Every structure is written in structure tokens, then in C-alpha cells.
Tab-separated table of C-alpha atoms in Angstrom:
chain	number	residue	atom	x	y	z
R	1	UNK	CA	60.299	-130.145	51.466
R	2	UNK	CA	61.540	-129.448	54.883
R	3	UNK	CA	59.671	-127.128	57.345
R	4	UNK	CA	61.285	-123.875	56.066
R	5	UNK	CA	58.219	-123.200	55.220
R	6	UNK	CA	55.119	-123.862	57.913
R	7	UNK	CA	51.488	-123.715	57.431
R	8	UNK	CA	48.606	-124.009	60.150
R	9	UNK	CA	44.891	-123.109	60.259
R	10	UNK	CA	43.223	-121.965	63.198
R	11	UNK	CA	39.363	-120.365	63.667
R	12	UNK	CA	39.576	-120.202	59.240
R	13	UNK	CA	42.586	-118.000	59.288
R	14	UNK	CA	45.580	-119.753	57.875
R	15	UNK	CA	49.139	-118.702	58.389
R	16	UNK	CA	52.121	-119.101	56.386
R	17	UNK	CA	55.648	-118.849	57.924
R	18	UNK	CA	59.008	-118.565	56.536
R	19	UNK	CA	60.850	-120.778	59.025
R	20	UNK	CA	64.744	-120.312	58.628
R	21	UNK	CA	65.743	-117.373	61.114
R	22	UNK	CA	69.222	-118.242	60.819
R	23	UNK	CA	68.850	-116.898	57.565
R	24	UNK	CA	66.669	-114.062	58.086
R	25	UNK	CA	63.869	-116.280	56.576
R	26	UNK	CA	65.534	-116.412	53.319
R	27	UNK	CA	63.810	-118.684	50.680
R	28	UNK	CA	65.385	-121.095	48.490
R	29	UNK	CA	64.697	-122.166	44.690
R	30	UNK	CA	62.875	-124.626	46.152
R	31	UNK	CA	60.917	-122.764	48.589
R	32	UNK	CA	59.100	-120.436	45.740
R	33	UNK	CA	57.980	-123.738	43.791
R	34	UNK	CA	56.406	-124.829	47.593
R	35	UNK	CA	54.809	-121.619	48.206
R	36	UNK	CA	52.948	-121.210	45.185
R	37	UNK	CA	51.793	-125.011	45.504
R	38	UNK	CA	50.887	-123.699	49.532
R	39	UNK	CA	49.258	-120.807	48.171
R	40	UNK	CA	47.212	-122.817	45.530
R	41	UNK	CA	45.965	-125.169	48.075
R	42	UNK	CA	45.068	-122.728	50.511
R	43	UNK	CA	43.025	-120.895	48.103
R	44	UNK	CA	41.170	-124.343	47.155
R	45	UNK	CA	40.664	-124.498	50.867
R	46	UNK	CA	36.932	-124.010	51.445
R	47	UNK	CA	37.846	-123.749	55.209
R	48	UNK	CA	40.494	-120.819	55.113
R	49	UNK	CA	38.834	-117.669	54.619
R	50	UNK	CA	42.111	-115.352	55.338
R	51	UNK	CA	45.418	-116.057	54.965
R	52	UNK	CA	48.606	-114.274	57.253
R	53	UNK	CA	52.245	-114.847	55.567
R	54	UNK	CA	54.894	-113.693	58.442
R	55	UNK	CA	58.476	-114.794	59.522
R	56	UNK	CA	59.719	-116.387	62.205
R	57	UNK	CA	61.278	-114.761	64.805
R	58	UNK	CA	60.929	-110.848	65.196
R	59	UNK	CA	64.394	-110.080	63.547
R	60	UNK	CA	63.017	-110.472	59.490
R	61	UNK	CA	60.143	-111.787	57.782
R	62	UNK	CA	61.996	-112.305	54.789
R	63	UNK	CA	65.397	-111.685	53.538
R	64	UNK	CA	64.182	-112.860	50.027
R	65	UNK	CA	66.126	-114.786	47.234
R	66	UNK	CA	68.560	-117.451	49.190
R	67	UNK	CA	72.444	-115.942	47.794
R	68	UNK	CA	73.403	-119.811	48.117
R	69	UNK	CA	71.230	-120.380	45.014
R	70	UNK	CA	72.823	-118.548	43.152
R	71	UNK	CA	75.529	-120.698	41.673
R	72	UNK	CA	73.095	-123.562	40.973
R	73	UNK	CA	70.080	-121.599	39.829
R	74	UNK	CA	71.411	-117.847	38.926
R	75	UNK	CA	74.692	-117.711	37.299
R	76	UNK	CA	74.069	-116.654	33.864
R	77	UNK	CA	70.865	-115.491	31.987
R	78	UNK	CA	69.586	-119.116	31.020
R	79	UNK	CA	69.275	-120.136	34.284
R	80	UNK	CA	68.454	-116.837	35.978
R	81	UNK	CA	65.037	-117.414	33.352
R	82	UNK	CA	64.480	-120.585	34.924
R	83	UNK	CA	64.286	-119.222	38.159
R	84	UNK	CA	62.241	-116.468	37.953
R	85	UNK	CA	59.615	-118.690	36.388
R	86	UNK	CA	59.546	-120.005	40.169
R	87	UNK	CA	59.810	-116.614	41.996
R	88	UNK	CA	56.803	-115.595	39.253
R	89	UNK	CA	54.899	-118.233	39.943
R	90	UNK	CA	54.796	-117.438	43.905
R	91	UNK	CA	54.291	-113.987	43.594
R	92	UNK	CA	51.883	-113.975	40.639
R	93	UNK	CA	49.589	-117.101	42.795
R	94	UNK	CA	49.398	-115.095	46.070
R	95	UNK	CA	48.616	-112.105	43.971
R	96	UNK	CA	45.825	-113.849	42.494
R	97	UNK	CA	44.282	-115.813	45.541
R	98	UNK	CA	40.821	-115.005	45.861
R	99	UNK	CA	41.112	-114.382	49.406
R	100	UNK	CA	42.205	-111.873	51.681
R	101	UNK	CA	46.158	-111.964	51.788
R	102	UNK	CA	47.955	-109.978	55.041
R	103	UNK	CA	51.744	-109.591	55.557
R	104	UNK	CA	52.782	-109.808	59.115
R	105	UNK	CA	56.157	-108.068	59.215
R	106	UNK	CA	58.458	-107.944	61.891
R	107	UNK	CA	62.181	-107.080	61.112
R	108	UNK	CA	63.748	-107.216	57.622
R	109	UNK	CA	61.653	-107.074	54.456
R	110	UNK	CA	64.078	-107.064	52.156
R	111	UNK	CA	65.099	-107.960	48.191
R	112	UNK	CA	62.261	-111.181	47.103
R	113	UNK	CA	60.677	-110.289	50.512
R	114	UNK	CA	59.526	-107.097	50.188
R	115	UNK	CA	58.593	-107.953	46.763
R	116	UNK	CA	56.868	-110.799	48.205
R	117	UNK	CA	54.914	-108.405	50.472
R	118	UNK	CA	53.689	-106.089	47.653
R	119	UNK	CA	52.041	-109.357	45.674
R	120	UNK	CA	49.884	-109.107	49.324
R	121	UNK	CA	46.835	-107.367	49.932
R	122	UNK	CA	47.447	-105.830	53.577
R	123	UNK	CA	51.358	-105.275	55.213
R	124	UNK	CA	51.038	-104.464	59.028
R	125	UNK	CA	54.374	-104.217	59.982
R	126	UNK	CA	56.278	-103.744	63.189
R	127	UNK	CA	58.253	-100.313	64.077
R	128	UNK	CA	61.132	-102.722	64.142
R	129	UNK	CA	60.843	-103.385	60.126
R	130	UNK	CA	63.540	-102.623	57.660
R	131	UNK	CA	62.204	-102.574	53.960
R	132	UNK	CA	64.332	-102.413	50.914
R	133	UNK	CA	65.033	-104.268	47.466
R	134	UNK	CA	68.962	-103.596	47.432
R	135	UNK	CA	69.725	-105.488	43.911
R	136	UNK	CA	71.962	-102.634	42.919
R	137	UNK	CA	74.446	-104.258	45.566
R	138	UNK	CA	74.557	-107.274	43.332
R	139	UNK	CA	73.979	-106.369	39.570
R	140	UNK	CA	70.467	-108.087	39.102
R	141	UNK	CA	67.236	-106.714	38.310
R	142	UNK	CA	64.071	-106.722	39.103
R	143	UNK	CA	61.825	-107.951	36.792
R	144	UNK	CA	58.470	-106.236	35.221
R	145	UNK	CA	55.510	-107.484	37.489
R	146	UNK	CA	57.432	-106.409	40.645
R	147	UNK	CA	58.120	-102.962	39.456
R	148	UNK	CA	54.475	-102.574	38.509
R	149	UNK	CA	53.358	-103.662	41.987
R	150	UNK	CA	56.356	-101.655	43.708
R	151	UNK	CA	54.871	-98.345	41.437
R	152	UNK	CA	51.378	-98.954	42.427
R	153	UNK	CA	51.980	-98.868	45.442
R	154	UNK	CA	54.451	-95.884	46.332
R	155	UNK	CA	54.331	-93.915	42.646
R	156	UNK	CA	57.431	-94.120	40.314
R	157	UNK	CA	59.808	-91.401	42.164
R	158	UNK	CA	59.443	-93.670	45.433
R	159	UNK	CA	60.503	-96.641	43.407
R	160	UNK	CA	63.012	-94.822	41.892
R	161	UNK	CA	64.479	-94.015	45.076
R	162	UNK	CA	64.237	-97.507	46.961
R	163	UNK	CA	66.030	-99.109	43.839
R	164	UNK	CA	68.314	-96.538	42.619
R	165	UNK	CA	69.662	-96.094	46.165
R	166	UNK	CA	69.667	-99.570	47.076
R	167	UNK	CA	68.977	-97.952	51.115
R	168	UNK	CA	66.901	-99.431	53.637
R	169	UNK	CA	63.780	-97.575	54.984
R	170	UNK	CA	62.296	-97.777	58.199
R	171	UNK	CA	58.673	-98.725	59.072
R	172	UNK	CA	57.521	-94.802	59.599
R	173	UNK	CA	58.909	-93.883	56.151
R	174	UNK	CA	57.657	-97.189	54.081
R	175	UNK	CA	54.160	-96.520	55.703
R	176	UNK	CA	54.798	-92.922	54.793
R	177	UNK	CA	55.463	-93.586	51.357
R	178	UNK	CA	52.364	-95.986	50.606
R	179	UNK	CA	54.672	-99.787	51.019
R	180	UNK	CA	52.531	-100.637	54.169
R	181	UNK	CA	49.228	-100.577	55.066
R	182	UNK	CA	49.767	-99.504	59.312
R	183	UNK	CA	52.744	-99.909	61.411
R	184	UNK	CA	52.362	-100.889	65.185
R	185	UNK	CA	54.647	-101.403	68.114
R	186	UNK	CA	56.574	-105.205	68.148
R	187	UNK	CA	54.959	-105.865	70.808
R	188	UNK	CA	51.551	-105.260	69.142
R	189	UNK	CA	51.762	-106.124	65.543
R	190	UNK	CA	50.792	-109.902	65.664
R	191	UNK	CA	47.200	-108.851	67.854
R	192	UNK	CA	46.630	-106.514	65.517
R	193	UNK	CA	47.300	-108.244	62.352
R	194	UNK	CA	45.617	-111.495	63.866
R	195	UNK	CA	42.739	-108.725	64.796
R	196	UNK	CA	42.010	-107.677	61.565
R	197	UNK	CA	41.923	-110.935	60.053
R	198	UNK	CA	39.386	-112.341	62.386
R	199	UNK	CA	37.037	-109.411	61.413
R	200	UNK	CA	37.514	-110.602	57.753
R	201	UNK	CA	36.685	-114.255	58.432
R	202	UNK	CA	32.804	-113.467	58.807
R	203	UNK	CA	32.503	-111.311	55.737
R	204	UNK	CA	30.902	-112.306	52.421
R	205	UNK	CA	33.292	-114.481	50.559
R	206	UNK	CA	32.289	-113.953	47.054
R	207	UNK	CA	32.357	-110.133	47.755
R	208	UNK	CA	36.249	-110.252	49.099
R	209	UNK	CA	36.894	-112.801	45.997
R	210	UNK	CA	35.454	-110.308	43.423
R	211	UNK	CA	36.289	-107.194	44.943
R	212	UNK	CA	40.187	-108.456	44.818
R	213	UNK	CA	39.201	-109.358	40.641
R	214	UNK	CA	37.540	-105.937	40.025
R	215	UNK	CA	41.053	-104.163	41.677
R	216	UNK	CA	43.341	-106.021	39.663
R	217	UNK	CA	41.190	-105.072	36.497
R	218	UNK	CA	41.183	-101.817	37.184
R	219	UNK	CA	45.208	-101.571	37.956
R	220	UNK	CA	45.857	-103.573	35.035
R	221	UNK	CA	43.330	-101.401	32.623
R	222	UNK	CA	42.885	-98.056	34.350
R	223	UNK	CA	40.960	-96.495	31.638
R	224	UNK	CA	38.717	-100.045	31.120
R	225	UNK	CA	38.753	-99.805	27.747
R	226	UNK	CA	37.575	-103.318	25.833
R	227	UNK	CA	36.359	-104.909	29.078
R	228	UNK	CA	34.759	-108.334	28.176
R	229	UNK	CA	31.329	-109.058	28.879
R	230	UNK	CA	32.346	-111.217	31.488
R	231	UNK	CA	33.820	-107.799	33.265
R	232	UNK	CA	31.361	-105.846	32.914
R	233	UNK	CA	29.120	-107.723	34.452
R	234	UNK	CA	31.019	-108.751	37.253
R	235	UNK	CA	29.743	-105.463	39.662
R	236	UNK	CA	26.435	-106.945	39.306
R	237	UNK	CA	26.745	-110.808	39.937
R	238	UNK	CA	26.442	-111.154	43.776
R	239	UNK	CA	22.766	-110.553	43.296
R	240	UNK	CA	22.481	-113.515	41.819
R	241	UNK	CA	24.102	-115.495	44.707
R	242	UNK	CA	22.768	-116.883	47.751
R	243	UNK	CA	24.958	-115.272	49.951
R	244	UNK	CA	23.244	-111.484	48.879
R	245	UNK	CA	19.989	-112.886	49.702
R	246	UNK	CA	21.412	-114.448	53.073
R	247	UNK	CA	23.148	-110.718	53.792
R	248	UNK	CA	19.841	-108.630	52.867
R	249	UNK	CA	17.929	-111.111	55.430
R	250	UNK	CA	19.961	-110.854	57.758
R	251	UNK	CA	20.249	-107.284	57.780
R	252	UNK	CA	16.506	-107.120	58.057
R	253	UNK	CA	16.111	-109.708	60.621
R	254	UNK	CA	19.048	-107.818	62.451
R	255	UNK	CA	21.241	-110.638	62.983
R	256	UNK	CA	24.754	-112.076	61.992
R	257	UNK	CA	24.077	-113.052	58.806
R	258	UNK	CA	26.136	-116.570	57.827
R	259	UNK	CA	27.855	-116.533	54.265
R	260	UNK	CA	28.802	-119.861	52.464
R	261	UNK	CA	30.469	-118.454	49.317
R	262	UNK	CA	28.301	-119.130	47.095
């Protein structure tokens, strides 16, 4: 792998940029296969306790699929399986990573990268941002798990809208409409995104890990009907943990308390 994709790790927050501004951050075939094997690691990582995905540059975080695939890895239905298998894997593994996920958006969010954003758990995006999943332009389709994240998050006459139009939005109307979570100034949006994640870096592990299992439950099974035993119980297991006793002493004591994750 080249550096099109770049990952450091500073004070437990680790960030993940799509480095090809040339190309509006597009990401190849190649590049979904290395970010789910990034976000696997990262999630191994007993040292990252948040993790930022952004673009470089301010014009786009992410222009999604690379077109210049498209010959090799998306002309006809065969291959078009092949490669979603790839793009599924990188969406469904960030989705899944027990710890908190932010987008950092500046520019265009567009096609595989919005989609990318919605697998997140926080988008803070820039008043500069451009948002859209224009596949109408080119006869494709999205596939199942992105138009149940794209629903969750702005209701089915929103996702209607974004896909039957194939139009862009700006940053005011995607916040509007549930796709982001805040939207700041340029100027602003990396402090602020940076901000929040250094608040999250001293909070209880096992409660962000769970708390991010218990959501997907309930989107997945709204009515929890034949939860296992396993789920059930889940609400109740960080009393067992030595992190709850750590947090209930330290709230007594009346100091910082110091979580381990376990």
C-alpha cells in the first residue's frame, strides 16, 4: 500500500486520513481492503481509545468509490460482487469498532464517502461540506446496509430525496436533516472535532464499547424480540468489571477516576 491512506496516534486518539487530494480523497479497490485491515488493528489497539477518519486538504474528505476502478473491478455484476465484498468489509468493520468513531469533514462527502461517514458514530463537518450519494448519475446502486444506515439516520423521505435526486446538500441542510452530528466554521471544525475526542479519551472504555453494542441491537431489533441471554444481560455487566468499582471510588473520593477497560 502506498500512503493514500495515513494513520497516526497522538495523546490515544488515532486519526485516519484519506491522502489523495488530487482526487478529492477518492479510494481505490485497494484502499477499502486497507482500511478495514486499519480499522481492525486500531480497534485491537489497547492504546487508541478514539479514532478521527478525515481527508486531506479542506476541499473533500472523500469523493468515495475511485471511477478508475471501474473497468478492472466494476464492469459487470460478477465483479461488481467482488467488490462490494471490499467496500462491505470497510464499512461493516468501522461500524463495528468498539470504540468511539468521529468523521472530520471538510469539503465533499460524496458517493462511498458519505456512506463511509454514516458507518461512523459522530460527523462534525465544516460549513464548507457538500454531502451527496449521486449513483443515479451512473446507473449503480446502493446496496442494503448503506440504505439502512442512510434511513436511520435522516428517515426514508430524506433518503428518498438524496438518492432519487442525485443533488448535493450543503452542511446546514445535511445537519438539518439528521446526516451530521454539528457543523462548525472551516476554520473551526478540526479544534472542535479534535475537542470532543479528547473528552472521550478519559471515559470508561467498556461503557463506550457496550453502549455502541446495545445501539446496534436496538437498530437492528427495535422491538427486541428473542434477545439472547447474552443480550439481555449485557445492561448489567459493567458491575462486574473493575473499571465500575474504579468509577464509584473515584466518584466518592472526588477524583479523576483512571479506567483500564476491563
Amino acid at each position: 500500500m502506498t500512503d493514500d491512506i495515513l494513520v497516526s496516534t497522538q495523546d490515544r486518539i488515532a486519526t485516519v486520513t484519506f491522502n489523495r487530494p488530487r482526487q478529492r480523497n477518492a479510494i481505490s479497490y485497494h484502499g477499502w481492503l486497507e482500511l478495514r485491515r486499519i480499522a481492525m488493528d486500531l480497534d485491537r489497539d489497547p492504546e487508541v481509545r478514539v479514532v478521527v477518519f478525515t481527508g486531506a486538504g479542506d476541499a473533500a474528505f472523500s469523493a468515495g468509490a475511485d471511477i478508475k476502478d471501474f473497468e478492472d473491478y466494476r464492469d459487470n455484476s460478477e465483479k461488481a460482487v467482488v467488490y462490494a465484498e471490499a467496500f462491505d468489509g470497510a464499512m461493516d468493520t468501522i461500524e463495528s469498532m468498539s470504540k468511539p468513531t468521529i468523521c472530520l469533514i471538510k469539503g465533499f462527502c460524496v458517493g462511498g464517502g458519505c456512506e463511509l461517514s454514516m458507518a461512523t458514530d459522530i460527523r462534525i463537518a465544516a460549513d464548507n461540506s457538500r454531502f451527496g450519494i449521486p449513483v443515479a448519475r451512473l446507473s449503480i446502486l446502493v446496496g442494503y446496509k448503506e440504505m439502512r444506515r442512510l434511513v436511520q439516520l435522516v428517515g426514508p423521505g430524506n433518503a428518498a430525496y438524496i438518492l432519487l435526486s442525485a443533488r448535493l446538500i450543503d452542511a446546514q441542510e445535511a445537519y438539518r436533516i439528521g446526516l451530521v452530528t454539528q457543523t462548525v466554521p472551516l476554520e473551526e471544525v478540526s479544534d472542535v472535532a479534535y475537542d470532543l475526542a479528547r473528552e472521550m479519551v478519559p471515559l470508561a472504555p467498556l461503557s463506550q464499547a457496550r453502549h455502541k453494542e446495545i445501539l446496534q441491537t436496538v437498530l437492528k431489533n427495535p422491538g427486541l424480540k428473542s434477545l439472547s441471554e447474552e443480550e439481555e444481560l449485557l445492561p448489567f455487566t459493567n458491575f462486574d468489571s473493575e473499571d465500575f468499582q474504579e468509577g464509584r471510588s473515584a466518584f466518592i473520593e472526588r477524583r479523576t477516576p483512571t479506567f483500564q477497560g476491563r
